[in-house]
Coordinates of C-alpha atoms in Angstrom, one line a residue:
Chain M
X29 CA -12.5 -8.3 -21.7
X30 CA -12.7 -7.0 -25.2
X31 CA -12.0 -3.7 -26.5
X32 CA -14.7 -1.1 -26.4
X33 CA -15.7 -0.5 -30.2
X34 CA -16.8 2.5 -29.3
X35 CA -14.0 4.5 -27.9
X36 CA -12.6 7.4 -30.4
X37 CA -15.2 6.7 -33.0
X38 CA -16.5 10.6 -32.6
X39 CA -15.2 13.0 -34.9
X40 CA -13.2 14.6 -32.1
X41 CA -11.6 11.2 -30.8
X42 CA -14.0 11.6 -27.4
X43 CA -13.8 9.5 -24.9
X44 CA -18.0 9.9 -24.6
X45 CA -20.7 7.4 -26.0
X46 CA -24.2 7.2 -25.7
X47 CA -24.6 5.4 -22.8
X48 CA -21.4 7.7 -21.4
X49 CA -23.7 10.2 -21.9
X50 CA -26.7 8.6 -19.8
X51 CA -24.6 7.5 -17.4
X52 CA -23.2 11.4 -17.2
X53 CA -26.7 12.9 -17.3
X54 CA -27.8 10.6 -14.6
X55 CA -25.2 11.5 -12.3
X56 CA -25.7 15.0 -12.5
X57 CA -29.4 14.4 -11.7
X58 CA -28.8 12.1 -8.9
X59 CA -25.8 15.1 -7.7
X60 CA -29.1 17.7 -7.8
X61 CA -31.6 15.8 -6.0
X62 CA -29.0 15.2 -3.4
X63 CA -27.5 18.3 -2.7
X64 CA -31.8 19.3 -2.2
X65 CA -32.1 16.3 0.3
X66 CA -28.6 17.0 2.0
X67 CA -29.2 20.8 2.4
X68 CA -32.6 21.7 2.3
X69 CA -35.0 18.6 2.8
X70 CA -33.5 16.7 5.4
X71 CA -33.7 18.0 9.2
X72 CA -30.7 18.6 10.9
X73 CA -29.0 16.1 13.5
X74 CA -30.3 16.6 17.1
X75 CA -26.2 16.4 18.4
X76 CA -24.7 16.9 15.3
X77 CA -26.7 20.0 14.0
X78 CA -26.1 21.0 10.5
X79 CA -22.7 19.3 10.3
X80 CA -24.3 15.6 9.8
X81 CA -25.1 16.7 6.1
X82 CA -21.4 16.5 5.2
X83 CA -21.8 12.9 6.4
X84 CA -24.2 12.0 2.9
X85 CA -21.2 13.0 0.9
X86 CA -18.5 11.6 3.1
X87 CA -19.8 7.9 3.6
X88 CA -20.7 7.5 0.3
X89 CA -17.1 8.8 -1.3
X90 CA -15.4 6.4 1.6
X91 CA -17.6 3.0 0.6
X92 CA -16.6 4.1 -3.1
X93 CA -12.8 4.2 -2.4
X94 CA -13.1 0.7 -0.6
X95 CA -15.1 -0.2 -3.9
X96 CA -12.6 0.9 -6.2
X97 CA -9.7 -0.5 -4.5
X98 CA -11.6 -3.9 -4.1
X99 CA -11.9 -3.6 -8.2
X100 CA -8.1 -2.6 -8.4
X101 CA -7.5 -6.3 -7.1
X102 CA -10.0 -7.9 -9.1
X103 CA -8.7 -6.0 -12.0
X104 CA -4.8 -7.4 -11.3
X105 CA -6.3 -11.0 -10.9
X106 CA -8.1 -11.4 -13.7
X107 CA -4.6 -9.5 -15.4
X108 CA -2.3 -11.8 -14.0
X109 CA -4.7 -14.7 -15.2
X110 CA -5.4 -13.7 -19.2
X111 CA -3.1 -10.7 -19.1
X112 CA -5.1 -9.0 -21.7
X113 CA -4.7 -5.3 -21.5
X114 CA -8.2 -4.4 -20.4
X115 CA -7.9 -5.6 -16.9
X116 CA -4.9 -3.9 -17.0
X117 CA -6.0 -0.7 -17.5
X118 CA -9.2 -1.4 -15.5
X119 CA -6.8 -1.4 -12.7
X120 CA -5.2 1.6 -13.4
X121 CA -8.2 3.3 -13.6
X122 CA -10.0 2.3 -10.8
X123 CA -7.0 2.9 -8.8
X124 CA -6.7 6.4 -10.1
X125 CA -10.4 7.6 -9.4
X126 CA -10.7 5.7 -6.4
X127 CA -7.2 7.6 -4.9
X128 CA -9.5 10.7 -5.7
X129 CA -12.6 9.1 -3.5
X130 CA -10.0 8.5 -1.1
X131 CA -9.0 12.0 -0.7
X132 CA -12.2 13.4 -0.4
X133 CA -13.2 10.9 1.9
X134 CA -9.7 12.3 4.2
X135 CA -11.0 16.1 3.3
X136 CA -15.0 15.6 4.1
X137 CA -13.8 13.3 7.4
X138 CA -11.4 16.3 8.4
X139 CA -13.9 19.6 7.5
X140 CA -16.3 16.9 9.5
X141 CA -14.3 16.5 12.3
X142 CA -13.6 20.2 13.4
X143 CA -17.0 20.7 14.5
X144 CA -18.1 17.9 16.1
X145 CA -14.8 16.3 17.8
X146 CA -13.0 19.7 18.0
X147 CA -10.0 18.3 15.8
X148 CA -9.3 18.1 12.4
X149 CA -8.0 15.0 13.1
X150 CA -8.2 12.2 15.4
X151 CA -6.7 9.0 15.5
X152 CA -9.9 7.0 14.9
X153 CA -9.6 3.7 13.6
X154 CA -11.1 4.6 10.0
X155 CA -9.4 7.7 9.3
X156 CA -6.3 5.9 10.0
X157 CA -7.0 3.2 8.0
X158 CA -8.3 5.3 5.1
X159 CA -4.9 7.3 5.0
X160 CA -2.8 4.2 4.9
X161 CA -5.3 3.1 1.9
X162 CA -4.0 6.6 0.4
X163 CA -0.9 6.0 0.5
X164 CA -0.8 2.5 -1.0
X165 CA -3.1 3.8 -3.9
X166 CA -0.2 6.4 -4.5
X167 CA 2.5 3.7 -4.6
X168 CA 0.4 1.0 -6.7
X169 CA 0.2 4.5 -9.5
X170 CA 3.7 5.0 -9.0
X171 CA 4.6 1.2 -10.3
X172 CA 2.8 0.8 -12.7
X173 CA 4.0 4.0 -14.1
X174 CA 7.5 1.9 -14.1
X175 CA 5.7 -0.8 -15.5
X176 CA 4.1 1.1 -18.2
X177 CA 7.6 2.6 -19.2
X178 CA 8.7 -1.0 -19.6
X179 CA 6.4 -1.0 -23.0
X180 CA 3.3 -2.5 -24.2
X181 CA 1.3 -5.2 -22.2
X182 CA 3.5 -8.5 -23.7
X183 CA 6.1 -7.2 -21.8
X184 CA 5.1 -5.6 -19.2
X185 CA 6.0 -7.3 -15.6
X186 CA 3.7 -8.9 -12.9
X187 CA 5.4 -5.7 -10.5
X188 CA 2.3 -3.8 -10.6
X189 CA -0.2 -6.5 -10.7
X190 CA 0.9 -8.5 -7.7
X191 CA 1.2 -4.9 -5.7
X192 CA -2.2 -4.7 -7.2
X193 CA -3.6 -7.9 -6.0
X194 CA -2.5 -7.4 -2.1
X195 CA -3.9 -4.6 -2.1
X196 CA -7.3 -5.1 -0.8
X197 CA -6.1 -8.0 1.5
X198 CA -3.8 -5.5 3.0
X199 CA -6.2 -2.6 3.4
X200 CA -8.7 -5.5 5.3
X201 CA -5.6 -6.6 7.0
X202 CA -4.8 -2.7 8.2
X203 CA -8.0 -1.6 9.0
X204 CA -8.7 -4.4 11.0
X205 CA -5.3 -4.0 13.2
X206 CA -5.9 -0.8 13.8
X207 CA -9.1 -0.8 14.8
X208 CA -8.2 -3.4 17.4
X209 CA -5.7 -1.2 18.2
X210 CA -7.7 1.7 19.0
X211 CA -10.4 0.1 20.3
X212 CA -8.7 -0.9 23.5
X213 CA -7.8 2.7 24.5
X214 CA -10.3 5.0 22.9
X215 CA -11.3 7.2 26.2
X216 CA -14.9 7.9 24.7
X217 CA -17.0 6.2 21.9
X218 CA -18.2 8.6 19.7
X219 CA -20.9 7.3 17.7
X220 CA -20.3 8.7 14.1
X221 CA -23.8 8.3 13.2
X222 CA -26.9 8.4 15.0
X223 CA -27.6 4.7 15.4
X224 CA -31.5 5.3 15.3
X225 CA -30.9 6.9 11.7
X226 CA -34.3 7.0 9.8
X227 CA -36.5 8.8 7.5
X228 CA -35.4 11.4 5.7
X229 CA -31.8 11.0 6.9
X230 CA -31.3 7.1 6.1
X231 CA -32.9 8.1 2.4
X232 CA -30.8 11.1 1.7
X233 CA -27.6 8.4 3.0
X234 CA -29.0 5.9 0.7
X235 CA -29.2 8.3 -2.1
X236 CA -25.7 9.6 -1.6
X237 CA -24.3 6.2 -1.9
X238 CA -26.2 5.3 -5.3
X239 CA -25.3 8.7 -6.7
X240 CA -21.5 8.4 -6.0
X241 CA -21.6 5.0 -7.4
X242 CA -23.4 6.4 -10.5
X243 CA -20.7 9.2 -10.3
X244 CA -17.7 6.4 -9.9
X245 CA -18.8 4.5 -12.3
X246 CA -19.0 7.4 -15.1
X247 CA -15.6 8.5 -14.3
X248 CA -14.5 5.4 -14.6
X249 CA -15.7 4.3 -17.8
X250 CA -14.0 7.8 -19.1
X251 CA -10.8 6.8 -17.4
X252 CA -10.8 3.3 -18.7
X253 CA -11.5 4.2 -22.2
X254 CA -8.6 7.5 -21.7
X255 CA -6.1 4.9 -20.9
X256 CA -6.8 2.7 -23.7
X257 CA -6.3 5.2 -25.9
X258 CA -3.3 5.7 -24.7
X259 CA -2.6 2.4 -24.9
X260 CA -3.3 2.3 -28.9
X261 CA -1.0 5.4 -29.4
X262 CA 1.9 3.8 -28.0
X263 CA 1.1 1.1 -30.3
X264 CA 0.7 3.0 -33.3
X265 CA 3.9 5.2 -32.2
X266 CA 5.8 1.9 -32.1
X267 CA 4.2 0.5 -35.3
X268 CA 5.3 3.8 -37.1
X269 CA 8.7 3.7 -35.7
X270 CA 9.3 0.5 -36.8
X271 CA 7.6 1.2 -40.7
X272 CA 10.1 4.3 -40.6
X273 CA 13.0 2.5 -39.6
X274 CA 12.1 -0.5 -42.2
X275 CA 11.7 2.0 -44.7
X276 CA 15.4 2.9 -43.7
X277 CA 17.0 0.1 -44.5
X278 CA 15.3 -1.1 -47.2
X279 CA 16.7 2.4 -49.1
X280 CA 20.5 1.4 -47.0
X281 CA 19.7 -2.2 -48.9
X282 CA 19.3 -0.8 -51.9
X283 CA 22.2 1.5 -52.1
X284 CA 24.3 -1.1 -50.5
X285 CA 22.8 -3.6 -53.8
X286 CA 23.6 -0.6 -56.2
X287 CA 27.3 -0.3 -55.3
X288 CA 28.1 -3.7 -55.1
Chain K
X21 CA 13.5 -25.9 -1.5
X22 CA 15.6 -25.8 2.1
X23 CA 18.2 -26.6 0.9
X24 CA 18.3 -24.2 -2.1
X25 CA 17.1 -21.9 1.1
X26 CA 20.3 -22.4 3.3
X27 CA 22.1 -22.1 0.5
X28 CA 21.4 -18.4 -0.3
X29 CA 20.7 -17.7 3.4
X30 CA 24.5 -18.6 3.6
X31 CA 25.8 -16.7 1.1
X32 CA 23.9 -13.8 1.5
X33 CA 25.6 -13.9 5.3
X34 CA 28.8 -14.5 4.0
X35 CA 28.9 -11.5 1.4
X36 CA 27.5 -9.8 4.5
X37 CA 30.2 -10.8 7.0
X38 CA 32.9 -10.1 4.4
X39 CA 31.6 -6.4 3.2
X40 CA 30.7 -5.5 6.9
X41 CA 28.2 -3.5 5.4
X42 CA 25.5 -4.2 8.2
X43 CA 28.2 -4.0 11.6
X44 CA 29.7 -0.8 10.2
X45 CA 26.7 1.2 8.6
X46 CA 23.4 -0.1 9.4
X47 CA 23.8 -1.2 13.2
X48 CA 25.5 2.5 13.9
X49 CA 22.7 4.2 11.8
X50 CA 20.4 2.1 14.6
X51 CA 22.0 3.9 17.3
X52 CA 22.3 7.1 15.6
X53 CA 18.0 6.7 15.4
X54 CA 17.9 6.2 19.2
X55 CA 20.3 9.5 19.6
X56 CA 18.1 11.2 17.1
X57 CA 14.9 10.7 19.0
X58 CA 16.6 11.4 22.2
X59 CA 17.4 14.8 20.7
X60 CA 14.2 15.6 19.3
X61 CA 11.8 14.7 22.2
X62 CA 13.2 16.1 25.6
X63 CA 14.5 13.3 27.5
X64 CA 13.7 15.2 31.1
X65 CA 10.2 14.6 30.6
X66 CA 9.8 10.8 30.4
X67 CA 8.7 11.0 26.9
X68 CA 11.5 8.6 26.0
X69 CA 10.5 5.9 28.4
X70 CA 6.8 5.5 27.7
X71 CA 7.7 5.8 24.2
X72 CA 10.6 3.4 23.9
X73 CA 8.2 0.5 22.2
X74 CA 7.3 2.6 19.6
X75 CA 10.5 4.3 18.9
X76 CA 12.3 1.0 18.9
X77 CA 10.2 -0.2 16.2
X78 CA 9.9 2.5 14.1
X79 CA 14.2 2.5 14.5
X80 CA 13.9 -1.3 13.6
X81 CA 11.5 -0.4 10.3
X82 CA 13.5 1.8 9.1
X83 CA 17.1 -0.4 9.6
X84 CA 14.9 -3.1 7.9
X85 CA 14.5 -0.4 4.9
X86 CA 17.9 -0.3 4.8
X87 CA 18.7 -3.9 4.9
X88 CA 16.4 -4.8 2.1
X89 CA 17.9 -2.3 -0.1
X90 CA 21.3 -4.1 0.4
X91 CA 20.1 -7.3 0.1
X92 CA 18.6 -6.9 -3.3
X93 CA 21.5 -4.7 -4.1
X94 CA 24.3 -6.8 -3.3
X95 CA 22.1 -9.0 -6.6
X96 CA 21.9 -6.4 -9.2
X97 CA 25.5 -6.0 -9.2
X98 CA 27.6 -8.1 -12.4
X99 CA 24.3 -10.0 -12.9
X100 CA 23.6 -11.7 -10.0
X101 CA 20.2 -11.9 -10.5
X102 CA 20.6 -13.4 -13.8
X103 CA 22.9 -15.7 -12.3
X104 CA 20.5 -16.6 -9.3
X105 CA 17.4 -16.9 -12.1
X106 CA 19.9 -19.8 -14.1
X107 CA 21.1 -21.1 -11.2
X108 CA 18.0 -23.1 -11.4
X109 CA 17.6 -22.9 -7.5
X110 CA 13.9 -23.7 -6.4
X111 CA 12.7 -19.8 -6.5
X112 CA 10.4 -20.3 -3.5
X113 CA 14.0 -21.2 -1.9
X114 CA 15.7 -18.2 -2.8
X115 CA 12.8 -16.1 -1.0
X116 CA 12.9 -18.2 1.9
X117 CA 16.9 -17.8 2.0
X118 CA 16.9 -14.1 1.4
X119 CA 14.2 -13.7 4.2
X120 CA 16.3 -15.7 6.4
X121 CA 19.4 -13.5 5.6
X122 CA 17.9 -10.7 6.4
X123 CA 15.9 -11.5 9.4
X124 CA 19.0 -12.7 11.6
X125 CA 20.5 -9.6 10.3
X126 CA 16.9 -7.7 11.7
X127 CA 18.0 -9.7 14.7
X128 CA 20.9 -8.7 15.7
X129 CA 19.9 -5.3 15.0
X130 CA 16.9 -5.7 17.4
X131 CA 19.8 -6.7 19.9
X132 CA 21.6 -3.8 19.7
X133 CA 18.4 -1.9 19.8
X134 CA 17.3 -3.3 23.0
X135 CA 20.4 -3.0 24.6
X136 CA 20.1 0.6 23.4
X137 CA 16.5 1.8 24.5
X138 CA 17.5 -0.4 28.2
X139 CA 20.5 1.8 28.4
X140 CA 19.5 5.2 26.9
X141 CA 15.6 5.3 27.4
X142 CA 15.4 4.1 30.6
X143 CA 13.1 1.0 29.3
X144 CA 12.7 -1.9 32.3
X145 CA 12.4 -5.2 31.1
X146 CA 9.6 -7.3 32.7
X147 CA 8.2 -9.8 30.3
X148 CA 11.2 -11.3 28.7
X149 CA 9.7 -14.4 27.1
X150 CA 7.0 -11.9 25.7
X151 CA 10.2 -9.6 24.3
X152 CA 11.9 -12.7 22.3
X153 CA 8.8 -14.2 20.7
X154 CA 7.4 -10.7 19.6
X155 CA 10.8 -9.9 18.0
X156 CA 10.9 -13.5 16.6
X157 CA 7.3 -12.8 15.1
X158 CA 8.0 -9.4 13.8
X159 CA 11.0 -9.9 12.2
X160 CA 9.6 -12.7 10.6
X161 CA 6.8 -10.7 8.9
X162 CA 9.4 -7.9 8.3
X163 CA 11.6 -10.0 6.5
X164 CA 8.7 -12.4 4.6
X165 CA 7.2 -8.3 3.2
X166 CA 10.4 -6.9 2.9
X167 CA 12.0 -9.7 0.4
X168 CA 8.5 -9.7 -1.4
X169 CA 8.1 -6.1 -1.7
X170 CA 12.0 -5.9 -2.1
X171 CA 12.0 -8.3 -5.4
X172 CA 9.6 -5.7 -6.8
X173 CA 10.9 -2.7 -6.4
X174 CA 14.8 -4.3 -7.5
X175 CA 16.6 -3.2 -10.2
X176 CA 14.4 -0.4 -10.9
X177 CA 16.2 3.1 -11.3
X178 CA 13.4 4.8 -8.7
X179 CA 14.3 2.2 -5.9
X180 CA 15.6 3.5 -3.0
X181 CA 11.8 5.9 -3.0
X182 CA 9.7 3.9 -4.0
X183 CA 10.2 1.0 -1.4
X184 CA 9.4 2.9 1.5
X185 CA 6.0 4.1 0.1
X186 CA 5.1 0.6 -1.3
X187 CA 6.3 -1.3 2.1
X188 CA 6.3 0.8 5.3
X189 CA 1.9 1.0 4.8
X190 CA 1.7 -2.7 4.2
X191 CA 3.9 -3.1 7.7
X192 CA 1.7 -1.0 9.7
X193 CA -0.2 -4.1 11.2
X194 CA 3.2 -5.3 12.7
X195 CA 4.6 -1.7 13.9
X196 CA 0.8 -2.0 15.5
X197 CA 1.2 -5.3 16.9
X198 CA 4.9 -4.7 18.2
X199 CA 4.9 -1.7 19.5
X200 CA 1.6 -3.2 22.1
X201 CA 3.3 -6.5 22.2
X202 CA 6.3 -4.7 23.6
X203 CA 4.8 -1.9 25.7
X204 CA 3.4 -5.0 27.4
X205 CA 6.9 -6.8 28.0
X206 CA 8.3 -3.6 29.2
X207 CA 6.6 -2.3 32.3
X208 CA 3.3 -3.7 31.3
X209 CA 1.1 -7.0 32.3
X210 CA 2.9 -9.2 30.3
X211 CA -1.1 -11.1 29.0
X212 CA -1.8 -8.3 27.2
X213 CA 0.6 -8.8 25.2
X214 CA 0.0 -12.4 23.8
X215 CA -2.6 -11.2 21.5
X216 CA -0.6 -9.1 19.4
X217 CA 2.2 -11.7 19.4
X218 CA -0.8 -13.7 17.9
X219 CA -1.1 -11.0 15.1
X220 CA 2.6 -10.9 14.3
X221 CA 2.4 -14.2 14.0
X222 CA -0.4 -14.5 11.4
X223 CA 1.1 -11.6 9.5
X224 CA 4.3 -13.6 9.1
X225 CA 2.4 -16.9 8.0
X226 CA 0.2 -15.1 5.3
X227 CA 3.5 -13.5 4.0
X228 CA 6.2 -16.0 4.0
X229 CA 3.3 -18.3 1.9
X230 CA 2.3 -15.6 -0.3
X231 CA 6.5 -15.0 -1.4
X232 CA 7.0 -18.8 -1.2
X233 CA 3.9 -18.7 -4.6
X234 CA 5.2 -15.4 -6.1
X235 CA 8.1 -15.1 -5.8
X236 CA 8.8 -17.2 -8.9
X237 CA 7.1 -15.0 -11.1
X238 CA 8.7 -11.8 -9.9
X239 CA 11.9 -13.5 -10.4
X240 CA 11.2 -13.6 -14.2
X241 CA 10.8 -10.0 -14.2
X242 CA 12.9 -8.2 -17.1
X243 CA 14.4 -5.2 -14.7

């Protein structure tokens, strides 16, 4: 991955480009044509009643956080393989917008919940497994802030990455044991979404799902390119550090020469 | 690599048997988990009984917590880890040695555990054969993550909080597949159980290879 030529070009060292901005603009388009489908031009569910329109925002942030954290290990792969800094903070990145998918995937699935099961929370397979998935997201950040104290990316350790790398096999790994697990005592299937879903409904889902991945995908590119920045300033801090301690004792030398 | 494996496993023991560190802190804090939940869930109204699987787990999860800690502690201390890295000991050796150390320590543990939930919960053994392999299983997989997830977290100043969060969600499947594997052996039909003995199993395989390939690299790590 090479480094975006792009990023703090602007005047005011933004983090936007064009094609940021395109991405932006479409996001916010796709955000207003689904709020009309998800409130006003979609009917209501026959069971579910209005409450099913929450379900175009929450399945669509959930298969996002799955995305993102499938990226996170992609990201700490292909780190661990060139370890250039890119995938490095590519992981990072995706890690930190997808722990916000995450969370919104917990609220939505709660606010959801109330409603139609009568609890904010139930011990369903998925919103189990999506709160474990919270929780590693939380401790991946929490390394690699170690790792990034450790200095630039030559130095930095494999920690983060290899917590990085399992962490998609061990979301698949923990979703699929605990859905075994509640499957075998779950007193009544409740079908989250009408299995017949068509029409309007299926379109508005689709929709939803493109428009948070438009949505991921501009926040990421913002995060990625916020993280490289920060990147090059601990660079330059270190570069100017080492110029002002040079400077140092090449005026030391030179005393030290004069009194000889 | 078994070898380098017994090795470690034998001193790690030894410093173990000789600091007393595991008979006179961690197996009492193992008790003092069991008294805890006694306290805290009424034991007049059965709670404790139908529970005992899952409380003796979570009791073993968190003892595990404790023995990791010490086993990676017991290294940091005048260089050891240095020592171990120039010792030029096959690294995917040391992992299997240190899981090894710490899983018969796990297993005594789980002894004294069992003896405890029989004794103070009430818990009726019925599927005994189904009770040793799913401790054998789990403890394997316990100690294979721990010593992986251990190595990472080592030598860092934020240790003792940040192994818990990066370890106990990555052990959910086996707390999962215990706790069913032993509600099964105690007081249950003793098939049902198999399955999830079948789980522990696999989570242990896919572990112990995953340290035995990284564990080299971790050991490089500048700490």
């Amino acid at each position: 991955m090479t480094a975006p030529h792009a990023v703090g070009s602007g005047p005011s060292g933004s983090t936007s480009s064009g094609a940021t901005r395109v991405l932006g603009g479409l996001s916010l388009a796709g955000l207003a044509l689904l709020l009309g489908y998800a409130l006003v031009w979609s009917p209501a569910d026959r069971t579910q009643r209005d409450s099913v329109r929450l379900m175009y925002v929450h399945v669509p942030s959930a298969i996002v956080a799955f995305a993102a954290c499938a990226l996170t290990t992609v990201a700490a792969a292909m780190w661990l393989r060139r370890r250039t800094e890119g995938w490095w903070v590519l992981g990072g990145a995706s890690a930190e917008v997808g722990l916000v998918f995450t969370a919104l995937t917990l609220v939505t699935g709660s606010i959801w919940g109330r409603p139609t099961w009568g609890t904010y929370w139930d011990w369903d397979p998925r919103i189990t497994s999506t709160s474990l998935l919270f929780v590693m997201l939380v401790g991946y950040l929490a390394l690699r802030r170690i790792d990034n104290e450790a200095g630039d990316a030559a130095q930095r350790g494999t920690r983060g990455a290899i917590v990085g790398l399992l962490l998609f096999p061990n979301v698949v790994v923990v979703h699929y044991s605990v859905d075994w697990w509640r499957s075998l005592h779950q007193t009544a299937t409740i079908t989250r979404l009408d299995p017949t879903i068509e029409g309007t409904m299926l379109f508005t889902l689709m929709l939803g799902i493109v428009v948070f991945g438009l949505i991921f995908a501009w926040l990421l590119v913002h995060r990625f390119r916020v993280g490289w920045l920060e990147e090059r300033v601990e660079h330059a801090g270190l570069d100017d550090a080492l110029r002002a301690r040079r400077a140092e004792a090449g005026v030391v030398a030179g005393l030290g020469g004069g009194t000889a | 690599m078994l070898r380098d494996a017994a090795l470690i496993a034998g001193k790690d023991l030894r410093v173990e048997l000789r600091s007393q560190v595991t008979t006179q802190q961690v197996a009492p804090f193992a008790v003092l988990v069991l008294i805890l939940f006694g306290v805290a869930l009424d034991p007049d109204r059965g709670i404790l009984a139908r529970a005992s699987s899952g409380l003796f787990w979570v009791a073993v999860l968190f003892c595990a917590l404790l023995a990791i800690q010490r086993a990676f502690t017991i290294e940091s201390a005048d260089g050891g880890r240095d020592a171990l890295r120039l010792s030029g000991l096959d690294p995917a050796g040391i992992f299997l040695g240190k899981a090894a150390a710490i899983a018969l320590q796990l297993a005594a543990l789980e002894v004294v555990l069992a003896v405890g939930v029989v004794i103070m919960y009430g818990a009726e053994v019925t599927g005994a054969p189904l009770l040793i392999a799913t401790c054998v299983a789990a403890t394997a997989g316990l100690a294979a993550a721990g010593t992986l997830y251990g190595v990472l977290a080592a030598g860092l100043r934020v240790r003792e909080t940040l192994l818990p969060i990066l370890l106990l969600p990555v052990l959910a499947p086996v707390l999962i597949g215990a706790t069913k594997s032993f509600e099964a052996a105690l007081g249950g039909v003793a098939s049902d159980g198999w399955p999830w003995c079948g789980l522990l199993v696999a989570f242990a395989l896919t572990y112990l290879a995953v340290g035995t390939l990284a564990f080299g690299t971790l050991m490089e790590e500048p700490s």
